[in-house]
PDB file of C-alpha atoms and ligand atoms in Angstrom:
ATOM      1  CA  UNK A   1       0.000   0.000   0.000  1.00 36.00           C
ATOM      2  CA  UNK A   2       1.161   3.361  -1.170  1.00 37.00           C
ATOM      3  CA  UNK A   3       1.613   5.903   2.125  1.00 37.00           C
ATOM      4  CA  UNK A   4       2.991   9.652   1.675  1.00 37.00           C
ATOM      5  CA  UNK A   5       5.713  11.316   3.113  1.00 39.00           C
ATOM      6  CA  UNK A   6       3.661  12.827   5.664  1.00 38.00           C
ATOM      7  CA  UNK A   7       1.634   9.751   7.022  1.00 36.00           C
ATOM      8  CA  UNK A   8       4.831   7.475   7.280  1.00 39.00           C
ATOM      9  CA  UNK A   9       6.813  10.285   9.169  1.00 38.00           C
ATOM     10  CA  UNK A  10       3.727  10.904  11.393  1.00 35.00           C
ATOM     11  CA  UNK A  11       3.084   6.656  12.108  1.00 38.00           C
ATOM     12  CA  UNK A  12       7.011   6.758  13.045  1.00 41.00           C
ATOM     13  CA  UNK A  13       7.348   9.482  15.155  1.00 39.00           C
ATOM     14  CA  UNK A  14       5.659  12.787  14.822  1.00 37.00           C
ATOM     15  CA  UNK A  15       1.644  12.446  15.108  1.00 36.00           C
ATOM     16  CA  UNK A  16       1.825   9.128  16.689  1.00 38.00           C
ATOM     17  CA  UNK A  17       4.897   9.874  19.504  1.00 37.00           C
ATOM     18  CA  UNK A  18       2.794  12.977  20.587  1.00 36.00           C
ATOM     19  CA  UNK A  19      -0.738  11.411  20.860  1.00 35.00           C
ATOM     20  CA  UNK A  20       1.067   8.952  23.565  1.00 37.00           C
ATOM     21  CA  UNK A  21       4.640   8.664  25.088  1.00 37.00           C
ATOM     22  CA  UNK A  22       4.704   4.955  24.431  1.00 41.00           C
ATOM     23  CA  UNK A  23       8.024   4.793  21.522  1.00 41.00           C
ATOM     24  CA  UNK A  24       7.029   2.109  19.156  1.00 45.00           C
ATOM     25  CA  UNK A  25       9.765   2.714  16.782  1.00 50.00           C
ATOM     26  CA  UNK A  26       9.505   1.892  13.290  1.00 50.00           C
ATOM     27  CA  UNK A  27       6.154   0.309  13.594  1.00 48.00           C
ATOM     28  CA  UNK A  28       3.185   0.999  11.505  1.00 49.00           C
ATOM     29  CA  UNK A  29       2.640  -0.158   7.853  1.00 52.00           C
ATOM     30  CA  UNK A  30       5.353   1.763   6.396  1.00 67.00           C
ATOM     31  CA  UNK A  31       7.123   0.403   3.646  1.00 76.00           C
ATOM     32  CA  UNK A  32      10.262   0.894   1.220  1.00 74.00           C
ATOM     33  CA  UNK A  33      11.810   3.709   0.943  1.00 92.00           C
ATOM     34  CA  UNK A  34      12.214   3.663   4.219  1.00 96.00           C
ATOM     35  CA  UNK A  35      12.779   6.859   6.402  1.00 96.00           C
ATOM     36  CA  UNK A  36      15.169   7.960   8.934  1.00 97.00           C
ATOM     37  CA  UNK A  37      12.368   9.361  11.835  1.00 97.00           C
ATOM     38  CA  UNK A  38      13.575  12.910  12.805  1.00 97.00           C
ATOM     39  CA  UNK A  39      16.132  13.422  16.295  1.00 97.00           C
ATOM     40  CA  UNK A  40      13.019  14.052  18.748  1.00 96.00           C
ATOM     41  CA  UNK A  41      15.359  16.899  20.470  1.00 97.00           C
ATOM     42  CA  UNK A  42      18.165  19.439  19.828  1.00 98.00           C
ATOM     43  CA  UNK A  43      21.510  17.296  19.133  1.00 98.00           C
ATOM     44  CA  UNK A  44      22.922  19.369  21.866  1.00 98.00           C
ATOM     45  CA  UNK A  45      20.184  18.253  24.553  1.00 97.00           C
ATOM     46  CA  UNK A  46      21.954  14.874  25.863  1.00 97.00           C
ATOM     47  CA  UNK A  47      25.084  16.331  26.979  1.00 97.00           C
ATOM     48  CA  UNK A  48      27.127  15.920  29.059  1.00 97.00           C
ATOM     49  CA  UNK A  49      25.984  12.442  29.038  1.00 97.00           C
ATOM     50  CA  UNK A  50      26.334  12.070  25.466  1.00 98.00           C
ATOM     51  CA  UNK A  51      28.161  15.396  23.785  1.00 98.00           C
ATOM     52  CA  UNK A  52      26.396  16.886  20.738  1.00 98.00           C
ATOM     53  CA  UNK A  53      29.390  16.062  18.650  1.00 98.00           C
ATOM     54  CA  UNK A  54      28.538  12.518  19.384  1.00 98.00           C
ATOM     55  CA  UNK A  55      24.843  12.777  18.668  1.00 98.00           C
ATOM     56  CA  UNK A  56      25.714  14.421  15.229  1.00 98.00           C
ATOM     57  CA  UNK A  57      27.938  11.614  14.312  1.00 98.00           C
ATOM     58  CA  UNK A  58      25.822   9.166  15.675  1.00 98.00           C
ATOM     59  CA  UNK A  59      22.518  10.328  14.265  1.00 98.00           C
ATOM     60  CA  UNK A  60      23.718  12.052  11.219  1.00 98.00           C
ATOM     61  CA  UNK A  61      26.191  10.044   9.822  1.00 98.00           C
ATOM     62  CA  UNK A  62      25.665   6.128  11.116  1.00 98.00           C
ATOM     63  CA  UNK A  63      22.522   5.965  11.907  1.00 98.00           C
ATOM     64  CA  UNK A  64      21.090   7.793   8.731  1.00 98.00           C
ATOM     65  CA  UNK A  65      23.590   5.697   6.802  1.00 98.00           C
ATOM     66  CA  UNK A  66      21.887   1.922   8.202  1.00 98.00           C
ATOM     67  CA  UNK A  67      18.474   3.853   6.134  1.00 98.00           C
ATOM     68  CA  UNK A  68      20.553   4.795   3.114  1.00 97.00           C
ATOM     69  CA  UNK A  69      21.698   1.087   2.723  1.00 98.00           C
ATOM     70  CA  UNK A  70      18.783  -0.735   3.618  1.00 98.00           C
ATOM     71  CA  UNK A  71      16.934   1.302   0.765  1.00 97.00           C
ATOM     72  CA  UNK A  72      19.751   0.053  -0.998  1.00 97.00           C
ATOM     73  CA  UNK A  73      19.123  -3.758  -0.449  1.00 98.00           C
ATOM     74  CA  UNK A  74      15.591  -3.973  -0.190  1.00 97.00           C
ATOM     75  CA  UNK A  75      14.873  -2.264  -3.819  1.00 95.00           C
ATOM     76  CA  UNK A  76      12.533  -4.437  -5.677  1.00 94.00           C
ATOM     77  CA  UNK A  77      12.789  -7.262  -3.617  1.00 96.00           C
ATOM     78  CA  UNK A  78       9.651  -8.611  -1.033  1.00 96.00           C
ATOM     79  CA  UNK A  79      11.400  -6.967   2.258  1.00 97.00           C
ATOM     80  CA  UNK A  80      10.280  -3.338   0.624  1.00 96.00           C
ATOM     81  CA  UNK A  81       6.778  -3.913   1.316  1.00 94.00           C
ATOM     82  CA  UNK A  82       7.084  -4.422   4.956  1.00 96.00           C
ATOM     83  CA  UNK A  83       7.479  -2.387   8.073  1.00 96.00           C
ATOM     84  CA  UNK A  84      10.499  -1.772   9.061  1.00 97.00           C
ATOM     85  CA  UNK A  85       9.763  -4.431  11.889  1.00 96.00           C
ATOM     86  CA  UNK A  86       8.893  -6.798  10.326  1.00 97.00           C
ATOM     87  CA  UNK A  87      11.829  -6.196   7.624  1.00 97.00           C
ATOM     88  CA  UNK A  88      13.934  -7.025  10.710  1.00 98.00           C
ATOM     89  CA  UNK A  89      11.809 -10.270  12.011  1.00 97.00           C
ATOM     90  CA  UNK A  90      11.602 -11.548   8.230  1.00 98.00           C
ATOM     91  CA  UNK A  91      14.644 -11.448   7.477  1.00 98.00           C
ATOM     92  CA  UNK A  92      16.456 -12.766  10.103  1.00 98.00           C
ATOM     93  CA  UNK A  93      14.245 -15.475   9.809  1.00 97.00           C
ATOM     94  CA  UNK A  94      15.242 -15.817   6.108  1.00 98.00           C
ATOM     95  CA  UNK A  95      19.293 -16.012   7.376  1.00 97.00           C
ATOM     96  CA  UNK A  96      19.387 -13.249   4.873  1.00 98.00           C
ATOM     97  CA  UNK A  97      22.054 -10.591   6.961  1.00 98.00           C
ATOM     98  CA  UNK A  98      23.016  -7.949   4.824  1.00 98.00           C
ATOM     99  CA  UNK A  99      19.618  -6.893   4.955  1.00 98.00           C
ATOM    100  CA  UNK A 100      18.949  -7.552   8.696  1.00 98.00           C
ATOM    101  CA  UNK A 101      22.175  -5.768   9.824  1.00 98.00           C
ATOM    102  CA  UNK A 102      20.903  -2.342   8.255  1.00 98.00           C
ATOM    103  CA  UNK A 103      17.058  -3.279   8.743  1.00 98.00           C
ATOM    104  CA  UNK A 104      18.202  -3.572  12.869  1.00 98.00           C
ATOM    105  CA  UNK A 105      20.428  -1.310  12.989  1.00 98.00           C
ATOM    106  CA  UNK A 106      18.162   1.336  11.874  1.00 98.00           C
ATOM    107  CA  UNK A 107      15.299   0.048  14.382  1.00 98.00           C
ATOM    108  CA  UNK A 108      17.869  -0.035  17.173  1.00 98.00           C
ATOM    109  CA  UNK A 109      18.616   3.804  16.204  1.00 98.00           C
ATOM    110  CA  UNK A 110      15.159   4.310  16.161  1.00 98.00           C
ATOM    111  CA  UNK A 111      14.343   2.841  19.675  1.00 97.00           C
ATOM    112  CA  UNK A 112      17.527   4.204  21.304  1.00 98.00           C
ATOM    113  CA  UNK A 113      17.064   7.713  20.391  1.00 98.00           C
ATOM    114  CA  UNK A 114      13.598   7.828  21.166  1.00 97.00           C
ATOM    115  CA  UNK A 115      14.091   6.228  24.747  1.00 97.00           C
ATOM    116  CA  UNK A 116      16.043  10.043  25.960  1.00 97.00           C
ATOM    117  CA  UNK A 117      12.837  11.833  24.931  1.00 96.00           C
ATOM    118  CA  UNK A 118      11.370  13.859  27.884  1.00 93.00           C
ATOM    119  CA  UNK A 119      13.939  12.334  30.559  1.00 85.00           C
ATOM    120  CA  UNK A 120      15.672  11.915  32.655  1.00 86.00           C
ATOM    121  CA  UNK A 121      12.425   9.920  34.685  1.00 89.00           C
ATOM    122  CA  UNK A 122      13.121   7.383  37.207  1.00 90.00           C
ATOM    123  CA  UNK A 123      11.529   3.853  37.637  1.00 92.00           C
ATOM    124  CA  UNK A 124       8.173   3.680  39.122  1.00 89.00           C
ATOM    125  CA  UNK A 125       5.501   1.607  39.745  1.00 90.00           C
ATOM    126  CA  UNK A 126       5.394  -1.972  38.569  1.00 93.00           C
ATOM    127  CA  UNK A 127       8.494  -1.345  36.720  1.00 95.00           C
ATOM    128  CA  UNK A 128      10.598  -0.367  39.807  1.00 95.00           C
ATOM    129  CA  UNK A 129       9.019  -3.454  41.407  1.00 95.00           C
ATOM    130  CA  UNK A 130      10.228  -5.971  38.643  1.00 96.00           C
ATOM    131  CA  UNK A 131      13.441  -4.098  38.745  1.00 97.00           C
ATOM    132  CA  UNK A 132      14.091  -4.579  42.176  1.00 96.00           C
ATOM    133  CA  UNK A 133      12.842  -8.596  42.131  1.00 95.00           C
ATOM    134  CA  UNK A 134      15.274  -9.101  39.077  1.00 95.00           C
ATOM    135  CA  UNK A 135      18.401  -7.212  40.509  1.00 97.00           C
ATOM    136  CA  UNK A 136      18.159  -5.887  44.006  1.00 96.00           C
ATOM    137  CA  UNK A 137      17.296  -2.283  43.401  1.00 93.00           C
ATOM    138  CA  UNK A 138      18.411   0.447  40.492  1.00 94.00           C
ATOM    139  CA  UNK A 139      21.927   0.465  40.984  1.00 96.00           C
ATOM    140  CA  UNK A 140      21.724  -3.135  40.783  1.00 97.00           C
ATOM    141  CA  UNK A 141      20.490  -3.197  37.186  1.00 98.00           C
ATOM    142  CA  UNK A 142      22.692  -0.453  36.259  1.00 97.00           C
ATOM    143  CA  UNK A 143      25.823  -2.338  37.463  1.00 97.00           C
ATOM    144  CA  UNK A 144      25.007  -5.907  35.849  1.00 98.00           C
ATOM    145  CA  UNK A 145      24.010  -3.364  32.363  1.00 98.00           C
ATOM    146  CA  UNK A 146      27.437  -1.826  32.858  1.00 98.00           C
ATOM    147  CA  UNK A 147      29.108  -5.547  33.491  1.00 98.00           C
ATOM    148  CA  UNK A 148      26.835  -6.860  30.058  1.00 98.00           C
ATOM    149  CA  UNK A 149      28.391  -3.817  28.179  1.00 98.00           C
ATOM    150  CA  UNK A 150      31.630  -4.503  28.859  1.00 97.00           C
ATOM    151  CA  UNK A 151      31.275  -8.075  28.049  1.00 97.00           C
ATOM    152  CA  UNK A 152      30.059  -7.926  24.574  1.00 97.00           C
ATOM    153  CA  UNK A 153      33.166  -8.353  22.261  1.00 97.00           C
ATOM    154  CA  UNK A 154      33.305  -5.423  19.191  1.00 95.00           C
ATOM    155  CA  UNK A 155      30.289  -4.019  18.667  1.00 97.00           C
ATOM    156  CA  UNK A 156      26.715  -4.911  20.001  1.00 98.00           C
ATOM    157  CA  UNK A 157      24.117  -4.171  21.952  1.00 98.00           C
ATOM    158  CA  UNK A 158      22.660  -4.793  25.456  1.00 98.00           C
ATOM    159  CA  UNK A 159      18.826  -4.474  25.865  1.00 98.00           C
ATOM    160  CA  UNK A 160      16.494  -4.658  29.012  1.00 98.00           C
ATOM    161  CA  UNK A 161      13.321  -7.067  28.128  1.00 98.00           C
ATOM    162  CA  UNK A 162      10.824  -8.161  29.229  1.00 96.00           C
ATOM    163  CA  UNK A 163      10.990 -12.092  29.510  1.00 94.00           C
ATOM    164  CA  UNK A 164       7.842 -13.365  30.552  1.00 92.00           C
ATOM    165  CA  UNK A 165       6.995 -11.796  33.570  1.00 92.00           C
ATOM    166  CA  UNK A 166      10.258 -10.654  34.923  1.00 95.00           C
ATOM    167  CA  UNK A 167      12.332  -8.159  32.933  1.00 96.00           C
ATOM    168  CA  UNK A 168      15.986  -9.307  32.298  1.00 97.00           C
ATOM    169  CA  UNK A 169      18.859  -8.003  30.127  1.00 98.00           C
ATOM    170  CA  UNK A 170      20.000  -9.087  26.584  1.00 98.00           C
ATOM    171  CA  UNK A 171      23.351  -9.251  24.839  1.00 98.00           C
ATOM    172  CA  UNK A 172      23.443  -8.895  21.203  1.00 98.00           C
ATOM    173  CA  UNK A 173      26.593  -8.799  18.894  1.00 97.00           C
ATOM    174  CA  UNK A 174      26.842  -6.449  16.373  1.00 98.00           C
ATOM    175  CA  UNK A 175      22.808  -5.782  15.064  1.00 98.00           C
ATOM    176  CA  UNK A 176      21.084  -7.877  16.960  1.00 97.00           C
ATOM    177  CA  UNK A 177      18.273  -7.283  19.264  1.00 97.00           C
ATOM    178  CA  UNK A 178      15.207  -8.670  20.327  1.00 97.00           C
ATOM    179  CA  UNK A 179      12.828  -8.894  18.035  1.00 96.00           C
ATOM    180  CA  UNK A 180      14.721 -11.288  16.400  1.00 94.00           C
ATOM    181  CA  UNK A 181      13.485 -13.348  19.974  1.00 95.00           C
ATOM    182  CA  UNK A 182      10.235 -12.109  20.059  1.00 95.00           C
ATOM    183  CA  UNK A 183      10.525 -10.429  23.553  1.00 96.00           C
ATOM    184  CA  UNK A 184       9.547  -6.542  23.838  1.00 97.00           C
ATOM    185  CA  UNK A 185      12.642  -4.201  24.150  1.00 97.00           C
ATOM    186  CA  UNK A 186      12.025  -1.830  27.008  1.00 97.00           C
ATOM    187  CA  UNK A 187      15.936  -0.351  26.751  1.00 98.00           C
ATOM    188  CA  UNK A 188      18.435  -0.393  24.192  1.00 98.00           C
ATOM    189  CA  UNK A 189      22.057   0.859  24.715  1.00 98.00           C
ATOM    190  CA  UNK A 190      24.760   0.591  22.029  1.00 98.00           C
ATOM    191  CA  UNK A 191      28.158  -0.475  22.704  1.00 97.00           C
ATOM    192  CA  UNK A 192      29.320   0.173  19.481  1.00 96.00           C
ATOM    193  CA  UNK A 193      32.117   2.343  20.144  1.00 95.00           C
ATOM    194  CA  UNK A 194      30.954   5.225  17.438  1.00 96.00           C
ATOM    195  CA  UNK A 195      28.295   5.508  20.580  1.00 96.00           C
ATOM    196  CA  UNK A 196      30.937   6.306  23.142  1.00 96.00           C
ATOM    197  CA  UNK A 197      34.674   6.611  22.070  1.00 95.00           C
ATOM    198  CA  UNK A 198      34.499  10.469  21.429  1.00 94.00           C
ATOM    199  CA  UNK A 199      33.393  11.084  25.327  1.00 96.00           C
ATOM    200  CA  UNK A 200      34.588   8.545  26.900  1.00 94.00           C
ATOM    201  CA  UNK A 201      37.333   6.988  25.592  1.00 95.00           C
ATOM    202  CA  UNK A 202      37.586   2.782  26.244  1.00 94.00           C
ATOM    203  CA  UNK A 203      35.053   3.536  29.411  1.00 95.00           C
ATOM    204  CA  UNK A 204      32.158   1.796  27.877  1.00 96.00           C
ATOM    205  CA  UNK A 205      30.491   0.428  31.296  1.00 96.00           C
ATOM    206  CA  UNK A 206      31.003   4.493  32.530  1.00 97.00           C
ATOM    207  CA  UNK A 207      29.035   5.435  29.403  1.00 97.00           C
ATOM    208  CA  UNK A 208      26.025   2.664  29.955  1.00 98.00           C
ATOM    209  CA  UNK A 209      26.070   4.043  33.138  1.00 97.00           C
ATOM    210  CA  UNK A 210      25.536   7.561  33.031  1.00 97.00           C
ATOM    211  CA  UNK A 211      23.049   7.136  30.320  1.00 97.00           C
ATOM    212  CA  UNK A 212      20.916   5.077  32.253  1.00 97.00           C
ATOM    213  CA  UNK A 213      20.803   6.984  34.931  1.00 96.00           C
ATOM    214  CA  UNK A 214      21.204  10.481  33.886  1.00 96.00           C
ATOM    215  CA  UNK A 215      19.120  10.443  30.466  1.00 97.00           C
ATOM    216  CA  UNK A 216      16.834   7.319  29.774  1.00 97.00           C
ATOM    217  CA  UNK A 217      13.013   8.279  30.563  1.00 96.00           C
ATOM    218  CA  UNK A 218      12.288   5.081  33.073  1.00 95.00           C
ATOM    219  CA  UNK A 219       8.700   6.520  33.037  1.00 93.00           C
ATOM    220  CA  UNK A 220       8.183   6.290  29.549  1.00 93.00           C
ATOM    221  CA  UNK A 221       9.620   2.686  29.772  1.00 95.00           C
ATOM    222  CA  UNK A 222       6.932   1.472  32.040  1.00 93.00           C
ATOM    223  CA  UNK A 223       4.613   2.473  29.528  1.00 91.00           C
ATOM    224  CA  UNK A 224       6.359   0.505  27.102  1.00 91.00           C
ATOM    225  CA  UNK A 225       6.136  -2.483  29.593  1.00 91.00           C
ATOM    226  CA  UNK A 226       2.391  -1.973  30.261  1.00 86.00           C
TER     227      UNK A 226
HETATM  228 MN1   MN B 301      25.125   3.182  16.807  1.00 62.84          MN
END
């Protein structure tokens, strides 16, 4: 189905993110070409956490690059007339990875941006409550998300999920992320070192850290978890 500029760009971010703060990246019925959702703040508006340098780099240069690929690949083949979603899902499924790599990583980029909007919030609710049965209390999640970091080798991702009833943290190499499991991402932090390296140097688990606590909007993740 045909869809114009407008309604795709509203159904990833615009219209959609401002009827409701639940992020649901990428999803809608939006197919090939598909479109790198607009930086929901000023590039400037993570730092110190995460320096505006980085975010232009980051945003503007790798992330918009995963789109400018996947366009790329998915030209006139049956991937173009999915979601971005479930360009990711398919294709893993399909073992077909040049595709997936650029279909994820621009779904990853669209979910970790997205996650900073309106924060820093802390857990509350039913969240904090499955946060302190999985892992003591905040700092405890922080600390084993630091420790994950830290042990994926090159580039990846760690993700909080939900598993079932309890939520419980993912490591990824490289693209991967959850949908690929079918669990529901509720936090996504790159450990790619394009994410980092300019700020931080080699101190990837110092980066996780101050991200999660200084930037991610917990409330807006218990939404997602609802
Ligand atoms: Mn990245």
């Amino acid at each position: 189905m045909k869809t114009t500029v407008t309604r795709r760009t509203a159904l990833a971010f615009g219209a959609a993110a401002a009827a409701s703060t639940i992020m649901r990246p990428g999803i809608g019925r939006a197919a090939a070409p598909f479109e790198q959702p607009p930086l929901p703040y000023a590039e400037d508006a993570l730092a110190p956490d995460i320096s505006a340098r980085t975010v232009a780099l980051h945003y503007g240069k790798h992330h918009k690059g995963y789109f400018t690929k996947l366009n790329e690949l998915v030209a006139g083949t049956k991937y173009a007339d999915l979601s971005l979603e479930d360009v990711v899902v398919q294709s893993h499924k399909d073992g077909e990875l040049a595709i997936f790599n650029q279909a994820a990583q621009g779904w990853n980029h669209n979910f970790y941006w997205e996650q900073f909007k309106g924060g820093p919030a802390k857990p509350e609710g039913d969240l904090a409550a499955r946060i302190e049965s999985g892992f003591g209390h905040m700092g405890g999640l922080v600390e084993e998300f630091g420790a994950a970091a830290d042990a994926v080798f090159g580039t990846g991702w760690v993700w909080l999920v939900m598993d079932g009833e309890k939520v419980a943290l993912r490591s990824y190499q490289d693209a991967g992320n959850p949908l690929q499991d079918g669990l529901k991402s509720l936090v996504g932090i790159d450990v790619w070192e394009h994410a980092y390296y300019l700020d931080y140097e080699n101190l990837r688990a110092k980066h996780v850290t101050r991200v999660l606590n200084n930037r991610v909007n917990w409330v807006a993740v218990a939404e997602r978890m609802a």
